[in-house]
Protein backbone atom coordinates (compact mmCIF):
# COMPACT_ATOMS: atom_id res chain seq x y z
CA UNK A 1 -130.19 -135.19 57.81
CA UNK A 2 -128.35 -137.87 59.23
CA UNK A 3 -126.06 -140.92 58.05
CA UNK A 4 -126.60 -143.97 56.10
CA UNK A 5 -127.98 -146.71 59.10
CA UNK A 6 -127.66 -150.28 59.11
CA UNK A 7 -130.49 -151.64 61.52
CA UNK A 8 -131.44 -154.99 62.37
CA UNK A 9 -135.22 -156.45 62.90
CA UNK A 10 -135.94 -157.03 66.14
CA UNK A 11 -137.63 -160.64 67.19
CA UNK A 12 -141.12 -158.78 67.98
CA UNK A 13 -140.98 -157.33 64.57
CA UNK A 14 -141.62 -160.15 62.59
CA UNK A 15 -143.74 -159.90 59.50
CA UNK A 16 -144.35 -155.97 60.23
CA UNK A 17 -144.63 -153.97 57.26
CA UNK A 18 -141.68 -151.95 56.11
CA UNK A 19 -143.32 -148.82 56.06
CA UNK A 20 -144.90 -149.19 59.20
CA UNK A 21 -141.44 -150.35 60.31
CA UNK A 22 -140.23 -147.37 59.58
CA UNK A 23 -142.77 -145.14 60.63
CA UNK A 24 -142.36 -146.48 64.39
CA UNK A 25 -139.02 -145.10 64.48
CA UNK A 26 -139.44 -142.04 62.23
CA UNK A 27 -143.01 -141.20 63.19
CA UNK A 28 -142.61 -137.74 60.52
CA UNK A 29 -141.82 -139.46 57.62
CA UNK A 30 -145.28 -140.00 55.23
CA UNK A 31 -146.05 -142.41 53.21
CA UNK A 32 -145.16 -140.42 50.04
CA UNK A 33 -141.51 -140.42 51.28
CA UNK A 34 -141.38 -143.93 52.03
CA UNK A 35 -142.55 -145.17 48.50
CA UNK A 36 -139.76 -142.61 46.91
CA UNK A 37 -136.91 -143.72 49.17
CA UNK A 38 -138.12 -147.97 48.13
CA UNK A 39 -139.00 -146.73 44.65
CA UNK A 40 -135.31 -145.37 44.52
CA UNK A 41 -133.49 -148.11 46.06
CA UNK A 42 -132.45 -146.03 49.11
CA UNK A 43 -134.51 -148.40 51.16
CA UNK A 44 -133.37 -151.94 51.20
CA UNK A 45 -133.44 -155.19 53.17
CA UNK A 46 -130.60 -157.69 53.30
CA UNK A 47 -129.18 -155.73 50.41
CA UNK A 48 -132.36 -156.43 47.57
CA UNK A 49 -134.72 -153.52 46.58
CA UNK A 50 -137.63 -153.74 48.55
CA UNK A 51 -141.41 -152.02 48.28
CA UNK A 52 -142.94 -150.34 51.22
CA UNK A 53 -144.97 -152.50 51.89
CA UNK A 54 -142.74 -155.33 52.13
CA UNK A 55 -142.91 -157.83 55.33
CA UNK A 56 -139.98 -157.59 57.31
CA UNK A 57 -138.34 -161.48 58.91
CA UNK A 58 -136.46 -160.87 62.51
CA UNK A 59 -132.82 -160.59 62.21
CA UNK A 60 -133.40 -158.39 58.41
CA UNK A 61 -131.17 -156.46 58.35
CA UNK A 62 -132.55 -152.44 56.70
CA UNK A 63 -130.33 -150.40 54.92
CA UNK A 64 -132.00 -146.38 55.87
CA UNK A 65 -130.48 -143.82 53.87
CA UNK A 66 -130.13 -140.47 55.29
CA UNK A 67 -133.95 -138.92 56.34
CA UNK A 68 -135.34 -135.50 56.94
CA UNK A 69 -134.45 -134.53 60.46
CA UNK A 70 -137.93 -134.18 62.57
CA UNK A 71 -139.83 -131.44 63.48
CA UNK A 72 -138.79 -129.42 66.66
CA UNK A 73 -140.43 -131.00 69.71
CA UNK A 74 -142.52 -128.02 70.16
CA UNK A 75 -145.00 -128.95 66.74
CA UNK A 76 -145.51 -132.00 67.78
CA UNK A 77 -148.98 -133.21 69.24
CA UNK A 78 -148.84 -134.49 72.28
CA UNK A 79 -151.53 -135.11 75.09
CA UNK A 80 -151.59 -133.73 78.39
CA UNK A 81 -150.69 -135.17 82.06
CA UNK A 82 -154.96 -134.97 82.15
CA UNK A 83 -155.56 -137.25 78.53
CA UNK A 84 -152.43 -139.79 80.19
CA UNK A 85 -153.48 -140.43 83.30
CA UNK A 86 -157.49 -140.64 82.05
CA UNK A 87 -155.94 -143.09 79.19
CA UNK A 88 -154.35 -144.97 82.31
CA UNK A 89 -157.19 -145.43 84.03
CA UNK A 90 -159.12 -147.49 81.54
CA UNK A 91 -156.58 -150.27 81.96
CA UNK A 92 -158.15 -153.67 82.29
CA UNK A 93 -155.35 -155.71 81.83
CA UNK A 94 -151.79 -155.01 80.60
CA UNK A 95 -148.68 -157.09 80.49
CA UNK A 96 -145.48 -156.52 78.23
CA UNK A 97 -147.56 -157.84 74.95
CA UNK A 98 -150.70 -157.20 75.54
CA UNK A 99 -153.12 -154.04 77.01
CA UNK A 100 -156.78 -154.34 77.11
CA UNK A 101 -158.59 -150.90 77.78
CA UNK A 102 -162.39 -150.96 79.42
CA UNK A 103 -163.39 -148.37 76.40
CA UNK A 104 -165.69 -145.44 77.10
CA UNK A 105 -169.42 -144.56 75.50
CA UNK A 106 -168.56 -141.74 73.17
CA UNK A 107 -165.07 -142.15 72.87
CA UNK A 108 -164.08 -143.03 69.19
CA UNK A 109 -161.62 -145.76 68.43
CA UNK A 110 -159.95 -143.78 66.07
CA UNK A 111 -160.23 -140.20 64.43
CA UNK A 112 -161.72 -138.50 61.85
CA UNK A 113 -162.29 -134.88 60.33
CA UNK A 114 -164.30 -133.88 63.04
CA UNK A 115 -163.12 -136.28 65.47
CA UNK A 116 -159.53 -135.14 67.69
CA UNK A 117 -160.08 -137.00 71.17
CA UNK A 118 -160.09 -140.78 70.51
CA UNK A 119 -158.47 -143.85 71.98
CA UNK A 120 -155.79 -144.41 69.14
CA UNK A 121 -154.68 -140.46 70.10
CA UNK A 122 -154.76 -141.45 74.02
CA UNK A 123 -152.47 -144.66 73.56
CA UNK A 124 -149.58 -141.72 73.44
CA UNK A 125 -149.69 -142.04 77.15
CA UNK A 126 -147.44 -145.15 76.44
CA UNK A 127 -145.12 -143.72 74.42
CA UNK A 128 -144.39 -143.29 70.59
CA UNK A 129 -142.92 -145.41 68.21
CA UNK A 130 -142.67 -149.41 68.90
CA UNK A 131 -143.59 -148.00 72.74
CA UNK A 132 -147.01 -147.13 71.40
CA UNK A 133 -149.53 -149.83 71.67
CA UNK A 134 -151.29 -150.97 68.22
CA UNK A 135 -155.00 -151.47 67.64
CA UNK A 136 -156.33 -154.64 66.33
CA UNK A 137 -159.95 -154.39 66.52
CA UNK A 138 -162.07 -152.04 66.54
CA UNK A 139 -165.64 -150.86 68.95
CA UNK A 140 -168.46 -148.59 67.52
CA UNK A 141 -168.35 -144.71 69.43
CA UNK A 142 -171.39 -145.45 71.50
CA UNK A 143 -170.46 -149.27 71.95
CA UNK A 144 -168.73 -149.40 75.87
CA UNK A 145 -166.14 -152.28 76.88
CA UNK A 146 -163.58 -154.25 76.19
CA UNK A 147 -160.70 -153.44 73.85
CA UNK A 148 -157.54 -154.97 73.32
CA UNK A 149 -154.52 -154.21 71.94
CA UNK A 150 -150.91 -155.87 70.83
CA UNK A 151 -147.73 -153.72 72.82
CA UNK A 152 -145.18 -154.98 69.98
CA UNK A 153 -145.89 -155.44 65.94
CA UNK A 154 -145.75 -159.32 66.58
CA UNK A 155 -148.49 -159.07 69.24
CA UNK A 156 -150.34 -157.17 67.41
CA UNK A 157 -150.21 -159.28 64.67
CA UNK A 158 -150.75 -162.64 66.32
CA UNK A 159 -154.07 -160.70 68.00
CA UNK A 160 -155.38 -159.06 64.90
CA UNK A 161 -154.93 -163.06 63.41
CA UNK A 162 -156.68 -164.39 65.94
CA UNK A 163 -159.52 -162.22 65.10
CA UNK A 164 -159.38 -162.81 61.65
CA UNK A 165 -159.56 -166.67 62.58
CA UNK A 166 -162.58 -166.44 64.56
CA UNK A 167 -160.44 -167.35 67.32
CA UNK A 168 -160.99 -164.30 69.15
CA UNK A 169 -164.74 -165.00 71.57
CA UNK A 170 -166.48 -162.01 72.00
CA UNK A 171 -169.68 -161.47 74.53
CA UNK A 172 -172.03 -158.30 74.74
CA UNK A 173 -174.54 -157.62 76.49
CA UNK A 174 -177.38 -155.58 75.03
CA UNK A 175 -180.70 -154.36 76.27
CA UNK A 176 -183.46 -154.82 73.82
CA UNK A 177 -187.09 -153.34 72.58
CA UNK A 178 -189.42 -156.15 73.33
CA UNK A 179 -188.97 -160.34 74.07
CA UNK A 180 -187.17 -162.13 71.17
CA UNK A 181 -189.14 -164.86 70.50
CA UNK A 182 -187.95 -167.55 70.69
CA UNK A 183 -185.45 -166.79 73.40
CA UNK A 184 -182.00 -167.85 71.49
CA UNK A 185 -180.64 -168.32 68.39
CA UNK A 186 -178.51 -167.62 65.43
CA UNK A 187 -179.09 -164.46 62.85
CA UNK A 188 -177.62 -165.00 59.41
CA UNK A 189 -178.40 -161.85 57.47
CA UNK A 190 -175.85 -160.58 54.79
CA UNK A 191 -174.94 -157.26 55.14
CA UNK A 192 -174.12 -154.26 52.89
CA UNK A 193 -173.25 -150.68 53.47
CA UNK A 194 -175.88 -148.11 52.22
CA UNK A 195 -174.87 -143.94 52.46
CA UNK A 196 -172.28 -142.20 53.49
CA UNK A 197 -170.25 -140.53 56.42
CA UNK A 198 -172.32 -140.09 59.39
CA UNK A 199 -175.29 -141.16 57.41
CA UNK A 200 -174.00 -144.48 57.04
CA UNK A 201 -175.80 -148.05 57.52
CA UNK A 202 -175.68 -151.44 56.72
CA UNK A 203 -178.94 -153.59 56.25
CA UNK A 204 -179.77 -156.47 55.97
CA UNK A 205 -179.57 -158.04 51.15
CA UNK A 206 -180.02 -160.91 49.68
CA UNK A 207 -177.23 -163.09 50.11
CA UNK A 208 -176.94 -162.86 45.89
CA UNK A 209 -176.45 -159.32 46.03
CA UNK A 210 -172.49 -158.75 45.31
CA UNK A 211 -172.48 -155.91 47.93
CA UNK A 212 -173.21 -159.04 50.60
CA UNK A 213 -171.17 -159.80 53.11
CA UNK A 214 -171.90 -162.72 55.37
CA UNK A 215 -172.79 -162.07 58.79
CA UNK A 216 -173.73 -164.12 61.56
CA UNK A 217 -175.31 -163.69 65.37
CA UNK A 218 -176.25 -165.63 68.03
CA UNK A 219 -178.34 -164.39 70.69
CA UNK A 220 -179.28 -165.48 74.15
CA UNK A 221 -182.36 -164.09 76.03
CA UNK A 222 -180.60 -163.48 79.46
CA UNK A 223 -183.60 -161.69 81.58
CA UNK A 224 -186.67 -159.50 81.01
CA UNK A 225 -188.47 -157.03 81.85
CA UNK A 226 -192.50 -158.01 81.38
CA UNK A 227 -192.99 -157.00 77.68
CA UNK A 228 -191.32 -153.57 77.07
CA UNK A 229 -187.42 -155.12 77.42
CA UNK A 230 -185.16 -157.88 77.64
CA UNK A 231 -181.32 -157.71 78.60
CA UNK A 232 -179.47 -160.37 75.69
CA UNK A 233 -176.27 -161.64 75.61
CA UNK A 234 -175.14 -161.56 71.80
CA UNK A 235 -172.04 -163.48 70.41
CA UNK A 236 -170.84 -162.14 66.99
CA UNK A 237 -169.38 -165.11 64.96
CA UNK A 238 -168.56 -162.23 61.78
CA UNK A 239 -167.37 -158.73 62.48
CA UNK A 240 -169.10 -156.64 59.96
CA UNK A 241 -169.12 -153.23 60.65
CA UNK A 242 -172.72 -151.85 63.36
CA UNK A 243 -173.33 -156.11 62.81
CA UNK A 244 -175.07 -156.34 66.39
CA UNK A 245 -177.04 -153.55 66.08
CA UNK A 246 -178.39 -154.25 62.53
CA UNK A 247 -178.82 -158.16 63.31
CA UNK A 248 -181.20 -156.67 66.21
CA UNK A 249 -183.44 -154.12 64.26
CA UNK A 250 -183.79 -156.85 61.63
CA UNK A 251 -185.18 -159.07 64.37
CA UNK A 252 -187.58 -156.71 64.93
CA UNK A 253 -186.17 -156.13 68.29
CA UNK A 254 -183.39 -152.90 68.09
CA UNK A 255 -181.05 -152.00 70.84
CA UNK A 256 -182.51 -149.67 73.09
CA UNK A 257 -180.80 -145.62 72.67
CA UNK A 258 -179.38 -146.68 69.28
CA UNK A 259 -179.66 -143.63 67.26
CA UNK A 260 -179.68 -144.87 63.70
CA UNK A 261 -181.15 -148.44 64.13
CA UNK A 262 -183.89 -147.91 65.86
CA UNK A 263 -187.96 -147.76 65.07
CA UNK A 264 -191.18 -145.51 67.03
CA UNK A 265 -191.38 -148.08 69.71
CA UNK A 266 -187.87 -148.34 70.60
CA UNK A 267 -186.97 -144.60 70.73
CA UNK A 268 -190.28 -144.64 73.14
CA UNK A 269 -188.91 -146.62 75.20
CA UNK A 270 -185.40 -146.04 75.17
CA UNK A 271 -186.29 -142.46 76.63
CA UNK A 272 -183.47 -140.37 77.43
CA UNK A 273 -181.30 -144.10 77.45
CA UNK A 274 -177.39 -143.79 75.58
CA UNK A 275 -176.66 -146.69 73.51
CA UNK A 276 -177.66 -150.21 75.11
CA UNK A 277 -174.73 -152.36 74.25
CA UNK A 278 -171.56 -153.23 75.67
CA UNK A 279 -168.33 -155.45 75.13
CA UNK A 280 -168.95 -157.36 78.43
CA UNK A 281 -166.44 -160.38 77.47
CA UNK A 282 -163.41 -161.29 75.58
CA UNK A 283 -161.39 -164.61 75.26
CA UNK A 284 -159.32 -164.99 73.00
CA UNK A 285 -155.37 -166.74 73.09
CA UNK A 286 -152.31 -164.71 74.43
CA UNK A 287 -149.68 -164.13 71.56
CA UNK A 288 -147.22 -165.92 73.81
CA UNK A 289 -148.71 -168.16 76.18
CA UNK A 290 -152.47 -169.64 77.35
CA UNK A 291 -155.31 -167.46 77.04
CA UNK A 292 -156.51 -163.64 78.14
CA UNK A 293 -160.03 -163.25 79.64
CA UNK A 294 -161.00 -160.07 80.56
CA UNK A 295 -164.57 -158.82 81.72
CA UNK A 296 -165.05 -155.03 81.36
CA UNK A 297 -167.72 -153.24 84.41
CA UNK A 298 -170.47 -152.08 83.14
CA UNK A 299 -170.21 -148.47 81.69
CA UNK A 300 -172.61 -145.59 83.54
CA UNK A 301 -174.89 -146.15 80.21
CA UNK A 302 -175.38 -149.54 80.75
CA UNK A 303 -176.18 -149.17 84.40
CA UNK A 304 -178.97 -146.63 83.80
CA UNK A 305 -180.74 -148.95 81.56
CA UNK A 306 -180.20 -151.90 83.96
CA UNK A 307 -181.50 -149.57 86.77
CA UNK A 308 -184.07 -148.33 84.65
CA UNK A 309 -185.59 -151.80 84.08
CA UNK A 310 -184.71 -153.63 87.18
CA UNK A 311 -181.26 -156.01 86.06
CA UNK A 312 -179.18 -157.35 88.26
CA UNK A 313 -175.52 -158.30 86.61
CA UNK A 314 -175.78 -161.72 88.73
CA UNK A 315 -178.90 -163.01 86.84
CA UNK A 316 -176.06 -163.68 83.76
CA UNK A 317 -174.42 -167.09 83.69
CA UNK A 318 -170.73 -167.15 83.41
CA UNK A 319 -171.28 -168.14 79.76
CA UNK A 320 -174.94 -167.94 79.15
CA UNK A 321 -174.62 -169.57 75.52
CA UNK A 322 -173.48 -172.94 77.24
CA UNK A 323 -177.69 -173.12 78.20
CA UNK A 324 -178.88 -172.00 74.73
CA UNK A 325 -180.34 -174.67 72.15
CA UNK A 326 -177.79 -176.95 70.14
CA UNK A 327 -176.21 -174.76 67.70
CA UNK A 328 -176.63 -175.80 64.55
């Protein structure tokens, strides 16, 4: 146990949570404790009783009353030299606010019950506390490319908004059963959740249904090949949860070496083919200054299926939705 501290928010704290405030600097504390130490007016912010989940202004100043000491180094979980350096390597992009990570096929976002390797453990390889990088958006496991991140809790925050806004352009690329027909457009198809766990979907309801939640595609026929495939550029303008790949079954036109949304004819042809999608593009405004634009390589996955059916990445226009109809 330590002493009574007196500590002051710092400027790229702003609006954080008081929990996760705390948390950043005490990673062993739980949630439990933090509610009892706010409930009991141990916790408190420019000298007023507070509530863990209270937004913290720069320059607070936090009254922390004497915590648990930590865990001996040894119990912690860590990663290995191996897991850093790998979690290094998928740097796209990285500045002092920002880090955008070219994301892995089969690497989860975050964990589960059955799931221990996954980018949010990786992001260790940065440090802990406010060192350690913050999520703000989220990829599917089988979904490859782009994913950024904020490197303080007001870049974070100012990213995660800018999602939330619809501020925050996003570009995949997709390889398709069949030709769309016709070549572009929008998909507005409500979706709801249906099962559970790994059995989980979402499918397309009527937009009355109270388990609806608005969703909207557009899509952009890019190249094909003959009748059995086309390679699409799709541009989600909601981020419902598997939106792309339920969007495309509904068209009658699933992502090739989807697993769930698929029918006969695509498994067919998808063949031995991983998941057909992948966060090519993202644009979206730096919390500080101008704008990031990052492109993420196409993943091994994506270059099978692209070999498979004869793609070249230099058939795409820089921003093939710029040639599409008139939006509506």
């Amino acid at each position: 146990m330590g002493d009574v501290k007196i500590l002051t928010v710092g400027d790229g704290e702003d609006g954080v949570r008081l929990d996760r405030w705390l948390r950043r600097r005490w990673p062993h504390l739980g949630q439990t404790q933090i509610h009892k130490l706010a409930r009991g007016g141990q916790l408190r912010v420019d000298g007023g009783r507070v509530k863990a989940d209270t937004r913290l202004a720069a320059g607070a100043q936090v009254r922390v009353p004497p915590l648990p000491d930590a865990p001996p180094p040894e119990t912690r979980t860590g990663i290995s030299s191996r897991d850093a350096a790998f979690a290094r390597s998928l740097v796209l992009y990285e500045d002092e606010e920002v880090l955008v990570l070219n994301k892995p096929a089969g690497l989860a976002v975050q964990g589960g019950t059955k799931t221990t390797h996954h980018i949010d453990r990786l992001l260790s390889a940065w440090g802990e506390g406010l060192d350690r990088p913050r999520l703000v958006h989220r990829l599917d496991r089988d979904t490859s490319g782009a994913l950024v991140l904020g490197k303080s809790p007001n870049a974070a925050a100012r990213l995660a908004g800018a999602f939330a806004k619809r501020r925050a352009q996003k570009t995949y690329w997709a390889i398709v059963e069949g030709n769309p027909r016709p070549v572009d457009g929008m998909i507005e198809a409500p979706l709801a959740k249906t099962g559970v766990g790994d059995r989980e979907l979402v499918t397309p309801v009527d937009p009355k249904d109270p388990r609806a939640q608005p969703a909207l595609t557009e899509f952009v026929t890019v190249s094909r090949a003959g009748p059995r495939a086309a390679w699409l550029a799709l541009r989600p303008h909601t981020g419902r949860t598997h939106q792309l790949r339920a969007h495309m079954l509904a068209l009658g036109h699933p992502i090739l070496g989807d697993p769930k949304y698929n029918t006969a004819a695509s498994m067919e042809t998808s063949g031995a083919l991983k998941l057909q999608l992948h966060a090519r593009r993202l644009t979206l405004p730096h919390p500080s200054r101008g704008l990031i634009d990052i492109e993420a390589p196409l993943s091994p996955e994506m270059k099978a299926g692209f070999t498979r059916f004869g793609f070249d990445i230099h058939e795409a226009d820089d921003d093939p939705f710029q040639r599409a109809r008139p939006r509506r």
